[in-house]
Amino acid sequence: MLEISELAKSFGSRALWEGLNWTFMREGMTAVVGSSGSGKSTLLNCLGTLDRPTGGRILWNGKDVAAASGRQRRRMRKSDLGYLFQNYALVEHATVRQNLNYAIHGAWPWKRDDFNEELRQVGLEGRGNDPIHRLSGGEQQRVALARLLAKKPPLILADEPTGALDSENAQMVIDSLREMAQQGATVVVATHSDMVRDACDECLCLD
């Protein structure tokens, strides 16, 4: 379970938010919405232990990850977290399969998988040897989704995952996130899209 309690974040004298309380749905999708500059991406970074809040607690399965050590935070990111970013966060000079192997097994994996099933699920069957830089934006987002399908993390954070996609690819992203939620994941999506918000089970507004 993911829960935030009296969470606050400031940059100098500017408070993004304070006193933020929420329990995120397990096996569900939560949309994080708000105007530009309201701190949607910052909240996801705090939930994903990439940033620290100014105050309050972030509880993941009862443990306060906001107060955890750097080593504990890295361990959580490796074992429990999956990210889906608007810029895809892929290694452009590597192949599709190499990107998936790197994400799942590390820089020098002893085990190398083909990920045929995950690539089939996102419509990239037979594309494992294609270099990332030759893929379209929509195809790169599909690789990022395949990465999540392969890892099967219990917590998924998606930051504007459909912002640069056409309607067909955007719907594919939403459907994939929904499927992972139905399989037990907690999915948190920062978005300005009405389409994404309406597809979620609940909505946390930062305005």
Coordinates of C-alpha atoms in Angstrom, one line a residue:
M1 CA 0.0 0.0 0.0
L2 CA 1.2 3.5 -0.9
E3 CA 0.2 6.3 1.5
I4 CA 1.3 9.9 2.0
S5 CA 0.7 11.8 5.2
E6 CA 1.0 15.5 5.8
L7 CA 3.4 15.7 2.8
A8 CA 5.0 19.0 1.9
K9 CA 7.4 20.2 -0.7
S10 CA 9.0 23.7 -1.0
F11 CA 11.6 25.3 -3.2
G12 CA 13.0 28.1 -1.1
S13 CA 10.1 30.3 0.0
R14 CA 7.7 28.8 -2.5
A15 CA 5.5 26.0 -1.3
L16 CA 4.3 23.6 -4.0
W17 CA 2.0 21.8 -1.6
E18 CA 1.7 21.0 2.1
G19 CA -0.5 18.9 4.4
L20 CA -1.0 16.5 1.5
N21 CA -2.8 13.2 2.6
W22 CA -3.8 10.4 0.3
T23 CA -4.0 6.6 0.2
F24 CA -3.5 5.3 -3.3
M25 CA -5.5 2.4 -4.6
R26 CA -3.9 -1.0 -4.9
E27 CA -5.1 -2.7 -8.0
G28 CA -6.2 0.7 -9.3
M29 CA -5.1 3.8 -11.2
T30 CA -4.8 7.2 -9.6
A31 CA -4.6 10.3 -11.7
V32 CA -2.6 13.2 -10.3
V33 CA -3.9 16.4 -11.9
G34 CA -3.3 20.1 -11.4
S35 CA -2.3 23.3 -13.3
S36 CA 1.1 23.7 -14.8
G37 CA 3.6 24.3 -11.9
S38 CA 1.4 22.6 -9.3
G39 CA 4.0 19.9 -8.7
K40 CA 2.7 16.8 -10.4
S41 CA 6.0 15.6 -11.6
T42 CA 7.7 16.6 -8.3
L43 CA 5.2 14.5 -6.4
L44 CA 5.9 11.5 -8.6
N45 CA 9.7 12.0 -8.0
C46 CA 9.1 12.0 -4.3
L47 CA 6.9 8.9 -4.5
G48 CA 9.7 7.3 -6.6
T49 CA 12.4 8.3 -4.1
L50 CA 14.2 10.4 -6.7
D51 CA 13.5 13.5 -4.6
R52 CA 12.8 14.1 -0.9
P53 CA 9.8 16.0 0.4
T54 CA 10.3 18.9 2.7
G55 CA 8.0 17.4 5.3
G56 CA 5.6 14.5 6.0
R57 CA 5.8 10.8 5.3
I58 CA 5.6 8.5 2.3
L59 CA 4.6 5.0 3.4
W60 CA 5.2 2.1 1.1
N61 CA 4.0 -1.2 2.7
G62 CA 4.2 0.5 6.1
K63 CA 7.8 1.8 5.7
D64 CA 8.6 5.5 5.4
V65 CA 10.6 5.7 2.3
A66 CA 10.9 9.5 2.6
A67 CA 13.2 8.9 5.6
A68 CA 15.0 5.9 4.2
S69 CA 18.8 5.8 3.5
G70 CA 20.1 6.2 0.0
R71 CA 20.8 2.5 -0.1
Q72 CA 17.3 1.6 1.0
R73 CA 15.8 3.9 -1.6
R74 CA 17.9 2.4 -4.4
R75 CA 16.8 -1.0 -3.3
M76 CA 13.2 0.0 -3.4
R77 CA 13.6 1.5 -6.9
K78 CA 15.2 -1.7 -8.1
S79 CA 12.8 -4.2 -6.6
D80 CA 9.4 -2.4 -6.4
L81 CA 9.3 0.5 -8.8
G82 CA 8.5 0.9 -12.5
Y83 CA 8.7 4.2 -14.3
L84 CA 7.0 5.4 -17.5
F85 CA 8.2 8.8 -18.6
Q86 CA 7.2 11.0 -21.5
N87 CA 10.7 10.9 -22.9
Y88 CA 10.8 7.1 -22.6
A89 CA 14.2 7.0 -20.8
L90 CA 15.7 4.4 -23.2
V91 CA 19.3 3.9 -24.3
E92 CA 19.1 5.1 -27.9
H93 CA 22.3 3.4 -29.2
A94 CA 21.2 0.0 -27.9
T95 CA 18.6 -2.4 -29.3
V96 CA 15.1 -3.0 -28.0
R97 CA 16.1 -6.3 -26.4
Q98 CA 19.3 -4.8 -24.9
N99 CA 17.2 -2.1 -23.3
L100 CA 14.9 -4.6 -21.7
N101 CA 17.7 -6.8 -20.5
Y102 CA 19.5 -3.8 -19.0
A103 CA 16.3 -2.6 -17.2
I104 CA 15.5 -6.0 -15.8
H105 CA 18.9 -7.6 -15.1
G106 CA 21.4 -4.7 -14.9
A107 CA 24.3 -3.4 -16.9
W108 CA 26.1 -6.7 -17.1
P109 CA 23.3 -9.4 -16.8
W110 CA 24.2 -13.0 -16.4
K111 CA 20.8 -13.8 -17.8
R112 CA 19.6 -12.6 -21.1
D113 CA 16.0 -12.9 -22.1
D114 CA 14.3 -12.5 -25.5
F115 CA 11.2 -10.9 -24.1
N116 CA 9.2 -12.2 -27.0
E117 CA 5.9 -12.3 -25.1
E118 CA 6.2 -8.7 -23.8
L119 CA 7.1 -7.4 -27.2
R120 CA 4.1 -9.3 -28.7
Q121 CA 1.8 -7.7 -26.1
V122 CA 2.8 -4.2 -27.2
G123 CA 2.8 -4.9 -30.9
L124 CA 6.6 -5.1 -31.4
E125 CA 6.9 -8.9 -32.1
G126 CA 10.1 -9.6 -34.0
R127 CA 11.6 -6.1 -33.3
G128 CA 13.9 -7.1 -30.5
N129 CA 17.1 -6.4 -32.6
D130 CA 16.0 -3.0 -33.8
P131 CA 18.0 0.0 -32.5
I132 CA 16.0 2.4 -30.4
H133 CA 17.1 5.4 -32.4
R134 CA 15.3 4.0 -35.5
L135 CA 11.9 3.7 -33.7
S136 CA 9.2 6.3 -33.8
G137 CA 8.0 8.0 -30.6
G138 CA 5.1 5.7 -30.3
E139 CA 7.2 2.6 -30.8
Q140 CA 9.7 3.8 -28.1
Q141 CA 6.8 4.2 -25.7
R142 CA 5.8 0.7 -26.5
V143 CA 9.3 -0.5 -25.6
A144 CA 9.0 1.4 -22.3
L145 CA 5.7 -0.4 -21.7
A146 CA 7.3 -3.8 -22.5
R147 CA 9.9 -2.9 -19.9
L148 CA 7.1 -2.6 -17.3
L149 CA 5.4 -5.8 -18.4
A150 CA 8.7 -7.7 -18.0
K151 CA 9.6 -6.3 -14.6
K152 CA 6.0 -6.5 -13.2
P153 CA 6.6 -3.9 -10.4
P154 CA 4.0 -3.5 -7.7
L155 CA 4.3 0.3 -8.0
I156 CA 4.1 2.1 -11.3
L157 CA 4.7 5.9 -11.7
A158 CA 3.8 7.4 -15.1
D159 CA 4.6 11.0 -15.8
E160 CA 2.5 12.4 -18.7
P161 CA 2.9 9.1 -20.5
T162 CA 0.5 10.1 -23.4
G163 CA 1.6 13.7 -23.8
A164 CA 3.5 13.2 -27.1
L165 CA 1.4 10.3 -28.5
D166 CA -1.4 10.1 -31.0
S167 CA -4.8 8.8 -29.9
E168 CA -4.1 5.2 -30.9
N169 CA -0.8 5.0 -29.0
A170 CA -2.3 6.9 -26.0
Q171 CA -5.1 4.3 -25.7
M172 CA -2.6 1.5 -25.9
V173 CA -0.7 3.1 -23.0
I174 CA -3.9 3.5 -20.9
D175 CA -5.0 -0.1 -21.7
S176 CA -1.5 -1.5 -20.6
L177 CA -1.5 0.5 -17.4
R178 CA -5.1 -0.7 -16.7
E179 CA -4.0 -4.3 -17.2
M180 CA -1.1 -4.0 -14.8
A181 CA -3.4 -2.4 -12.2
Q182 CA -5.8 -5.3 -12.6
Q183 CA -2.9 -7.7 -12.0
G184 CA -2.2 -6.1 -8.6
A185 CA -0.1 -3.0 -9.2
T186 CA -0.6 0.5 -7.7
V187 CA -0.5 2.8 -10.7
V188 CA -0.1 6.6 -10.3
V189 CA -0.3 8.8 -13.4
A190 CA 0.5 12.5 -13.5
T191 CA -1.5 13.9 -16.4
H192 CA -3.2 16.9 -17.9
S193 CA -5.2 14.7 -20.3
D194 CA -8.9 14.3 -19.7
M195 CA -8.8 11.0 -21.6
V196 CA -6.2 9.6 -19.1
R197 CA -8.0 11.1 -16.0
D198 CA -11.3 9.6 -17.0
A199 CA -9.7 6.2 -17.4
C200 CA -8.4 6.3 -13.8
D201 CA -10.3 5.1 -10.7
E202 CA -9.6 8.1 -8.6
C203 CA -8.2 11.6 -8.9
L204 CA -5.8 13.6 -6.7
C205 CA -5.9 17.3 -7.5
L206 CA -3.0 19.4 -6.5
D207 CA -4.7 22.8 -7.1

